Coordinates of C-alpha atoms in Angstrom, one line a residue:
M1 CA 3.0 -13.7 -2.8
I2 CA -0.1 -12.9 -0.7
G3 CA 0.7 -15.7 1.7
P4 CA 4.1 -14.3 2.8
Q5 CA 2.7 -10.8 2.7
A6 CA -0.1 -11.9 5.0
L7 CA 2.4 -13.4 7.4
I8 CA 4.4 -10.1 7.4
Q9 CA 1.2 -8.2 8.1
V10 CA 0.4 -10.4 11.1
I11 CA 3.9 -10.0 12.5
Q12 CA 3.7 -6.2 12.0
L13 CA 0.4 -6.0 13.8
G14 CA 1.9 -7.9 16.8
Y15 CA 4.9 -5.5 16.8
A16 CA 2.6 -2.5 16.5
A17 CA 0.6 -3.7 19.5
V18 CA 3.7 -4.1 21.7
A19 CA 5.1 -0.8 20.6
S20 CA 1.8 1.0 21.2
R21 CA 1.8 -0.3 24.8
L22 CA 5.3 1.1 25.4
L23 CA 4.9 4.6 23.9
S24 CA 2.3 7.3 24.1
P25 CA 0.0 8.8 21.4
S26 CA 2.3 11.8 21.2
D27 CA 5.3 9.6 20.5
F28 CA 3.5 8.1 17.6
G29 CA 2.5 11.6 16.5
S30 CA 6.2 12.4 16.3
Y31 CA 6.8 9.2 14.4
A32 CA 4.0 10.0 11.9
T33 CA 5.6 13.5 11.4
A34 CA 8.9 11.8 10.6
L35 CA 7.2 9.3 8.3
A36 CA 5.6 12.1 6.3
A37 CA 9.1 13.6 5.6
V38 CA 10.9 10.4 4.9
G39 CA 8.0 9.0 2.8
L40 CA 8.1 12.1 0.6
L41 CA 11.9 12.1 0.2
G42 CA 11.7 8.3 -0.2
L43 CA 9.5 8.7 -3.2
F44 CA 12.2 10.8 -4.9
A45 CA 14.8 8.3 -3.8
N46 CA 12.8 5.4 -5.3
V47 CA 12.4 7.3 -8.6
G48 CA 9.9 4.7 -9.6
L49 CA 12.8 2.3 -10.3
D50 CA 11.0 -0.7 -8.8
A51 CA 8.0 -0.3 -11.3
A52 CA 10.4 0.4 -14.2
M53 CA 12.5 -2.7 -13.6
S54 CA 9.6 -5.0 -12.9
R55 CA 7.9 -4.3 -16.3
S56 CA 11.0 -4.5 -18.5
A57 CA 10.9 -7.3 -21.0
E58 CA 14.7 -7.7 -21.3
Q59 CA 17.4 -6.9 -18.7
S60 CA 21.1 -7.3 -19.5
A61 CA 23.7 -7.4 -16.7
A62 CA 25.3 -4.2 -18.0
E63 CA 22.0 -2.5 -18.0
T64 CA 21.0 -3.5 -14.4
R65 CA 24.5 -2.4 -13.2
S66 CA 24.1 0.9 -14.9
V67 CA 20.7 1.5 -13.2
A68 CA 22.3 0.4 -9.9
T69 CA 25.0 3.1 -10.2
F70 CA 22.3 5.7 -10.8
A71 CA 20.5 4.4 -7.7
V72 CA 23.6 4.8 -5.6
I73 CA 24.1 8.4 -6.7
V74 CA 20.5 9.4 -6.1
G75 CA 20.3 7.6 -2.8
G76 CA 23.5 9.1 -1.4
F77 CA 22.4 12.6 -2.3
L78 CA 18.9 12.2 -0.8
G79 CA 20.2 10.6 2.3
V80 CA 22.2 13.7 3.0
V81 CA 19.3 16.0 2.2
T82 CA 17.0 14.0 4.6
F83 CA 19.5 14.3 7.4
A84 CA 19.9 18.1 6.8
L85 CA 16.1 18.8 6.6
A86 CA 15.3 16.9 9.9
Q87 CA 15.1 20.0 12.1
P88 CA 13.4 22.4 9.6
W89 CA 10.7 19.7 8.9
A90 CA 10.0 19.1 12.6
T91 CA 9.7 22.9 13.2
L92 CA 7.3 23.2 10.3
W93 CA 5.0 20.5 11.7
G94 CA 5.3 21.9 15.2
D95 CA 6.9 18.8 16.7
S96 CA 10.6 19.1 17.6
S97 CA 10.8 15.4 18.8
A98 CA 10.5 14.2 15.2
A99 CA 13.9 15.6 14.2
G100 CA 15.9 12.7 15.8
I101 CA 13.6 10.1 14.2
I102 CA 14.1 11.6 10.8
R103 CA 17.9 11.5 11.2
V104 CA 17.7 7.8 12.0
M105 CA 15.6 7.1 8.9
A106 CA 18.0 9.0 6.7
L107 CA 20.2 5.9 6.5
G108 CA 17.3 4.0 5.0
V109 CA 16.6 6.7 2.5
A110 CA 20.1 6.5 1.2
L111 CA 19.6 2.9 0.2
V112 CA 16.0 3.1 -1.0
P113 CA 16.9 3.5 -4.7
L114 CA 19.1 0.4 -4.7
S115 CA 16.5 -1.6 -2.7
A116 CA 13.9 -0.5 -5.3
V117 CA 16.1 -1.8 -8.1
V118 CA 16.5 -5.2 -6.4
S119 CA 12.8 -5.4 -5.7
G120 CA 11.9 -4.6 -9.3
I121 CA 14.3 -7.2 -10.8
S122 CA 13.1 -9.8 -8.3
R123 CA 9.5 -9.3 -9.4
N124 CA 10.5 -9.3 -13.1
R125 CA 12.2 -12.7 -12.6
G126 CA 9.2 -14.1 -10.7
R127 CA 11.3 -14.5 -7.5
F128 CA 8.4 -13.3 -5.3
R129 CA 8.9 -15.9 -2.6
Q130 CA 12.7 -15.2 -2.2
L131 CA 12.0 -11.5 -1.9
A132 CA 9.2 -12.0 0.6
I133 CA 11.3 -14.4 2.8
L134 CA 14.3 -12.0 2.8
T135 CA 12.0 -9.0 3.6
A136 CA 10.3 -10.9 6.4
T137 CA 13.6 -12.0 7.9
L138 CA 15.0 -8.5 7.9
L139 CA 11.8 -7.1 9.3
I140 CA 11.6 -9.5 12.2
A141 CA 15.2 -8.9 13.1
G142 CA 14.6 -5.1 13.0
M143 CA 11.5 -5.6 15.2
V144 CA 13.4 -7.5 17.8
V145 CA 16.0 -4.8 18.1
S146 CA 13.3 -2.1 18.1
V147 CA 11.2 -3.8 20.9
F148 CA 14.3 -4.2 23.1
G149 CA 15.2 -0.5 22.5
L150 CA 11.7 0.7 23.3
W151 CA 11.5 -1.5 26.4
L152 CA 14.9 -0.4 27.8
W153 CA 14.9 3.3 26.9
G154 CA 11.3 4.1 26.0
S155 CA 12.4 6.3 23.1
P156 CA 10.6 6.6 19.7
L157 CA 14.0 6.7 18.0
F158 CA 13.8 2.9 17.9
L159 CA 10.5 2.9 15.9
P160 CA 12.2 3.2 12.5
V161 CA 14.6 0.3 13.0
P162 CA 12.5 -2.4 11.2
G163 CA 12.1 -0.2 8.1
V164 CA 15.7 0.8 8.0
A165 CA 16.7 -2.9 8.4
V166 CA 14.7 -3.8 5.3
Q167 CA 15.9 -0.9 3.2
C168 CA 19.5 -1.6 4.0
G169 CA 19.4 -5.4 4.0
V170 CA 17.7 -6.0 0.7
P171 CA 20.4 -4.4 -1.5
L172 CA 23.2 -5.8 0.7
L173 CA 21.8 -9.3 0.3
S174 CA 20.6 -8.9 -3.3
S175 CA 21.9 -12.4 -4.3
I176 CA 19.0 -14.0 -2.2
A177 CA 16.3 -11.8 -3.8
I178 CA 17.5 -11.9 -7.5
G179 CA 19.8 -14.9 -7.7
D180 CA 23.1 -12.9 -8.1
W181 CA 24.8 -9.9 -6.7
L182 CA 23.8 -6.5 -7.9
L183 CA 26.9 -4.4 -8.2
P184 CA 27.2 -0.8 -9.6
G185 CA 28.7 -0.5 -13.1
R186 CA 29.3 2.0 -15.9
L187 CA 26.4 4.4 -16.6
K188 CA 24.9 3.7 -20.0
R189 CA 22.6 5.9 -22.1
S190 CA 20.5 2.8 -23.0
S191 CA 19.3 2.5 -19.4
L192 CA 17.8 6.0 -19.4
H193 CA 14.4 4.6 -20.5
H194 CA 14.1 2.9 -17.2
V195 CA 14.7 6.2 -15.4
K196 CA 12.2 7.9 -17.8
F197 CA 9.4 5.5 -17.0
G198 CA 10.4 5.6 -13.3
G199 CA 9.9 9.4 -13.4
K200 CA 6.3 8.9 -14.6
A201 CA 5.7 6.4 -11.8
L202 CA 7.3 8.9 -9.3
A203 CA 4.9 11.6 -10.4
T204 CA 2.0 9.2 -9.9
N205 CA 3.2 8.3 -6.3
L206 CA 3.8 12.0 -5.5
F207 CA 0.2 12.9 -6.5
E208 CA -1.1 10.3 -4.0
Y209 CA 1.4 10.8 -1.2
S210 CA 1.1 14.6 -1.3
G211 CA -2.7 14.4 -0.7
W212 CA -2.3 12.1 2.3
M213 CA 0.6 14.3 3.6
V214 CA -1.6 17.4 3.4
L215 CA -4.3 15.6 5.4
Q216 CA -1.7 14.6 8.1
F217 CA -0.3 18.1 8.2
A218 CA -3.8 19.4 8.9
V219 CA -4.2 16.9 11.7
S220 CA -0.8 17.8 13.2
R221 CA -1.3 21.6 13.1
G222 CA -5.0 21.6 13.8
L223 CA -5.5 18.9 16.4
G224 CA -1.9 18.2 17.7
A225 CA 0.6 15.4 17.8
A226 CA -1.6 13.1 19.9
S227 CA -4.4 13.1 17.3
L228 CA -1.9 12.4 14.6
G229 CA -0.7 9.5 16.7
Q230 CA -4.3 8.2 16.9
L231 CA -4.6 8.5 13.1
N232 CA -1.3 6.6 12.7
R233 CA -2.3 3.7 14.9
A234 CA -5.8 3.5 13.4
Y235 CA -4.2 3.3 10.0
V236 CA -1.7 0.6 11.1
F237 CA -4.4 -1.7 12.6
S238 CA -7.1 -1.2 9.9
A239 CA -5.9 0.1 6.5
A240 CA -2.3 -1.2 6.6
P241 CA -3.2 -4.9 6.4
L242 CA -5.3 -4.3 3.3
Q243 CA -2.7 -2.1 1.8
G244 CA -0.4 -5.1 2.2
I245 CA -2.8 -7.1 0.0
N246 CA -3.0 -4.2 -2.3
S247 CA 0.8 -4.1 -2.7
S248 CA 1.0 -7.8 -3.3
L249 CA -1.6 -7.7 -6.0
A250 CA 0.2 -4.8 -7.7
M251 CA 3.6 -6.6 -7.5
V252 CA 2.1 -9.7 -9.2
L253 CA 0.1 -7.8 -11.8
Y254 CA 2.5 -5.1 -12.8
P255 CA 4.9 -7.4 -14.8
E256 CA 1.9 -9.1 -16.5
F257 CA 0.5 -5.7 -17.7
G258 CA 3.8 -4.2 -18.8
E259 CA 5.9 -4.9 -21.9
R260 CA 4.9 -8.6 -21.8
F261 CA 1.2 -7.9 -22.0
D262 CA -0.6 -10.5 -24.2
P263 CA -3.2 -8.6 -26.3
D264 CA -5.1 -11.9 -26.8
R265 CA -5.3 -13.3 -23.3
G266 CA -4.5 -10.1 -21.4
P267 CA -7.9 -8.3 -21.4
A268 CA -9.8 -11.4 -20.2
K269 CA -7.2 -11.9 -17.4
L270 CA -7.5 -8.3 -16.4
Q271 CA -11.3 -8.5 -16.1
R272 CA -11.2 -11.6 -14.0
A273 CA -8.6 -10.1 -11.7
A274 CA -10.6 -6.9 -11.4
V275 CA -13.8 -8.9 -10.5
L276 CA -12.0 -11.0 -7.8
S277 CA -10.3 -7.9 -6.3
S278 CA -13.7 -6.1 -6.1
W279 CA -15.2 -8.9 -4.1
L280 CA -12.1 -9.2 -2.0
G281 CA -12.0 -5.5 -1.1
C282 CA -15.7 -5.2 -0.5
I283 CA -15.8 -8.1 2.0
L284 CA -12.5 -7.7 3.7
G285 CA -12.8 -3.9 4.3
P286 CA -15.8 -4.1 6.7
L287 CA -14.4 -7.2 8.4
V288 CA -11.0 -5.8 9.1
G289 CA -12.7 -2.5 10.3
A290 CA -14.9 -4.4 12.7
A291 CA -11.9 -6.4 14.0
A292 CA -9.9 -3.2 14.5
F293 CA -12.9 -1.5 16.2
L294 CA -13.1 -4.4 18.7
L295 CA -9.4 -5.1 19.3
I296 CA -7.7 -1.7 19.4
P297 CA -9.1 -0.6 22.9
V298 CA -8.4 -4.1 24.2
V299 CA -4.9 -4.6 22.8
L300 CA -3.6 -1.0 23.0
G301 CA -5.6 0.4 26.0
A302 CA -8.5 2.8 26.6
E303 CA -6.4 5.8 25.5
W304 CA -6.7 4.6 21.9
Q305 CA -10.5 4.7 21.7
E306 CA -10.5 7.5 19.1
A307 CA -8.3 5.3 16.9
A308 CA -10.7 2.5 17.2
T309 CA -13.6 4.7 16.1
I310 CA -12.0 5.9 12.9
S311 CA -10.5 2.5 12.0
V312 CA -13.8 1.2 10.6
V313 CA -13.9 4.0 8.0
L314 CA -10.2 3.6 7.1
A315 CA -10.5 -0.1 6.6
V316 CA -13.5 0.2 4.3
A317 CA -11.6 2.9 2.3
A318 CA -8.6 0.5 2.0
G319 CA -10.9 -2.2 0.8
A320 CA -12.0 0.1 -2.0
A321 CA -8.3 0.6 -2.9
V322 CA -7.9 -3.2 -3.1
S323 CA -10.9 -3.4 -5.4
A324 CA -9.3 -0.8 -7.8
T325 CA -5.8 -2.4 -7.9
P326 CA -5.9 -4.4 -11.1
L327 CA -7.2 -1.5 -13.1
T328 CA -4.8 1.1 -11.6
S329 CA -1.9 -1.3 -12.1
Y330 CA -2.9 -1.9 -15.7
M331 CA -3.1 1.9 -16.4
Q332 CA 0.4 2.5 -14.9
A333 CA 2.1 -0.6 -16.3
S334 CA 0.7 0.1 -19.8
N335 CA 2.0 3.7 -19.7
Q336 CA -1.4 5.4 -19.5
F337 CA 0.0 7.9 -17.0
R338 CA -1.7 11.0 -18.4
T339 CA -5.2 9.4 -17.9
Y340 CA -4.3 8.3 -14.4
W341 CA -2.8 11.7 -13.5
R342 CA -6.1 13.4 -14.4
I343 CA -7.9 11.0 -12.1
Q344 CA -5.4 11.8 -9.3
A345 CA -6.0 15.5 -9.9
W346 CA -9.6 15.0 -8.8
T347 CA -8.7 12.9 -5.8
S348 CA -6.1 15.5 -4.8
R349 CA -8.9 18.1 -4.7
I350 CA -10.8 15.9 -2.3
Y351 CA -7.7 15.7 0.0
V352 CA -7.4 19.5 0.0
C353 CA -11.1 20.0 0.7
G354 CA -11.0 17.4 3.5
A355 CA -8.0 19.0 5.1
A356 CA -9.6 22.4 5.1
Y357 CA -12.8 21.0 6.6
L358 CA -10.8 19.2 9.3
L359 CA -9.2 22.5 10.3
V360 CA -12.6 24.1 10.6
A361 CA -14.4 21.3 12.3
G362 CA -11.6 20.1 14.5
N363 CA -12.7 16.5 14.2
L364 CA -10.4 13.6 13.5
M365 CA -13.2 11.7 11.8
A366 CA -13.0 14.2 9.0
A367 CA -9.6 12.8 8.1
A368 CA -10.9 9.2 7.9
M369 CA -13.9 10.3 5.8
T370 CA -11.6 12.1 3.4
F371 CA -9.5 9.0 3.0
F372 CA -12.7 7.1 2.3
A373 CA -14.0 9.5 -0.3
V374 CA -10.6 9.5 -2.1
N375 CA -10.4 5.8 -2.5
V376 CA -14.0 5.2 -3.4
A377 CA -13.9 8.0 -6.0
R378 CA -10.7 6.6 -7.5
W379 CA -12.2 3.2 -7.8
L380 CA -15.4 4.4 -9.5
I381 CA -13.6 6.7 -11.9
V382 CA -11.1 4.1 -12.9
A383 CA -13.8 1.6 -13.5
A384 CA -15.8 4.1 -15.6
V385 CA -12.8 4.9 -17.7
A386 CA -12.0 1.2 -18.2
V387 CA -15.5 0.4 -19.4
R388 CA -15.6 3.4 -21.7
R389 CA -12.3 2.3 -23.3
K390 CA -13.5 -1.3 -23.5
T391 CA -10.7 -2.4 -21.3
V392 CA -13.3 -4.3 -19.4
T393 CA -17.0 -5.1 -20.2
M394 CA -20.2 -3.9 -18.7
A395 CA -20.4 -7.2 -16.8
Y396 CA -17.6 -5.9 -14.6
L397 CA -19.7 -2.9 -13.5
K398 CA -22.5 -5.3 -12.6
E399 CA -20.2 -7.4 -10.5
I400 CA -18.8 -4.5 -8.6
A401 CA -22.3 -3.2 -7.9
V402 CA -23.2 -6.6 -6.4
A403 CA -20.0 -6.7 -4.4
A404 CA -20.5 -3.2 -3.1
M405 CA -24.0 -4.1 -2.0
V406 CA -22.7 -7.1 -0.1
G407 CA -20.0 -5.0 1.5
S408 CA -22.6 -2.4 2.5
A409 CA -24.8 -5.1 4.0
I410 CA -21.9 -6.3 6.1
L411 CA -21.2 -2.8 7.3
S412 CA -24.8 -1.9 7.9
S413 CA -25.6 -5.0 9.9
G414 CA -22.6 -4.3 12.2
L415 CA -23.6 -0.6 12.6
G416 CA -27.2 -1.6 13.3
I417 CA -26.3 -3.9 16.1
H418 CA -23.7 -1.4 17.3
W419 CA -26.5 1.1 17.9
L420 CA -28.9 -1.3 19.4
S421 CA -26.7 -3.5 21.6
A422 CA -25.1 -2.7 25.0
D423 CA -22.1 -4.9 24.2
S424 CA -21.8 -3.1 20.8
Q425 CA -18.2 -4.1 19.9
A426 CA -18.6 -7.8 20.3
A427 CA -22.1 -7.8 18.7
A428 CA -20.9 -5.8 15.7
T429 CA -18.0 -8.2 15.1
I430 CA -20.2 -11.3 15.4
S431 CA -22.7 -9.8 13.1
L432 CA -20.1 -8.9 10.5
C433 CA -18.5 -12.3 10.6
V434 CA -21.9 -14.1 10.1
T435 CA -22.8 -11.8 7.2
A436 CA -19.4 -12.3 5.6
V437 CA -19.7 -16.1 5.8
L438 CA -23.2 -15.9 4.2
A439 CA -21.9 -13.6 1.5
A440 CA -19.0 -16.0 0.7
I441 CA -21.4 -18.9 0.5
V442 CA -23.6 -17.0 -1.9
W443 CA -20.6 -16.0 -4.0
L444 CA -19.3 -19.6 -4.3
L445 CA -22.8 -20.9 -5.2
R446 CA -23.2 -18.3 -7.9
G447 CA -19.9 -19.5 -9.4
V448 CA -20.8 -23.2 -9.2
T449 CA -24.2 -22.7 -10.8
S450 CA -22.7 -20.6 -13.6
I451 CA -24.9 -17.6 -12.6
S452 CA -21.7 -15.6 -12.4
P453 CA -19.0 -17.1 -14.6
L454 CA -16.7 -14.1 -14.2
V455 CA -16.4 -14.7 -10.4
R456 CA -15.8 -18.4 -11.0
D457 CA -13.1 -17.6 -13.6
A458 CA -11.5 -15.1 -11.2
L459 CA -11.0 -18.0 -8.7
F460 CA -9.5 -20.1 -11.4
V461 CA -7.0 -17.5 -12.6
V462 CA -5.6 -17.0 -9.1
S463 CA -5.1 -20.8 -8.6
T464 CA -3.5 -21.6 -11.9
D465 CA -2.4 -18.7 -14.0
S466 CA 0.9 -18.1 -12.1
A467 CA 2.1 -21.6 -12.9
D468 CA 0.9 -21.5 -16.5
D469 CA 2.3 -18.1 -17.4
N470 CA 5.4 -17.8 -15.3
G471 CA 6.5 -21.4 -15.4
M472 CA 6.5 -21.6 -11.6
P473 CA 4.1 -22.5 -8.8
S474 CA 1.6 -19.9 -7.6
Q475 CA 3.4 -17.7 -5.0

């Protein structure tokens, strides 16, 4: 799954670079304002149905058709609501240009619930590759249309086209993703347990999204649309690629930790996945941040220098999110929502405090540092809870401590040369790459010499467990 997801991320970065050359920071500020509205309403449209369907042990045709009918009803209602709220939302955020973009995205919102059902069923059946190929094809088609529209008319109204293409195309071409057509049917009471679990997943997503939205609102009202555009592009070129890895890991792990969780093999598998993700996040975060810091001014132009500056912090924060993914996925898939909500209550406080400080300081870096604090705090709290409940052992804490130190060394070496060198961008990137290679060599040697069997086992579980457990090649 991570292979196709990586390809999608590369394509999206290329599209983002072209679009950023054709539009101004203010245009992307309007787009970010529209995304905040549609993202919030999209969460309600999703209703957590993708998570609920992916973890279900048994799915009959009548049950999936019942859930599809529920999805159509919810999607139609929220599509109309999104269209109607376009102008009030734009006025609230102080950016009237966002209203037209929201109306274009309303079409996608209407089909988000049905798309979520298809995605969840596809993941439950292990059809990761088919879903990824369909998504990539629709995304590329939407990007082609979007680029031509931006080039000919220079209007941000074409920015949502790729997302709308995916949201509409996945349910309409459901036979590719799940192996048969998903058609609405009679509503059944027995399917309500999917909706109930989906509601818990919705509350979890709302917690997280609301905090990020508050931060963006503070940027829009305190610093203006152009600064919000800088934050949007910095996120796309630094945190978004790592969030793609995060999503792929969650998609693969969620079914494993749901109703089919093996109490004998499951805990060991969870610990190995948690160790691997910790190393992955701690090494990739600084590397992606350095690459974004170097490339954004070159690819997008000098006007995006502020985005380049905050991209390092955003990337490291996203790396911490990747590190926490196995444990957060386990908590949600195993229905430990109350515990996870308490954790999110603390991270929400960080978001609110960060937004308040941003309004006082008037500095965009405050938004990036808030995002960093939220993701690192979540990772550490989730890890502490997992150890206390003996979900993982103390050996996991030792591994994440070493991984965090390696990640800090990568980042520190780059920052040190950044301060000392005249050609700071190139020097920082070279330094980070060299340090990362050395860290990877040390990591592999530790596994080979049995000094760190957990890390070695983590490599093994990724290469073989998908075939062993799912009866299919690793995706």
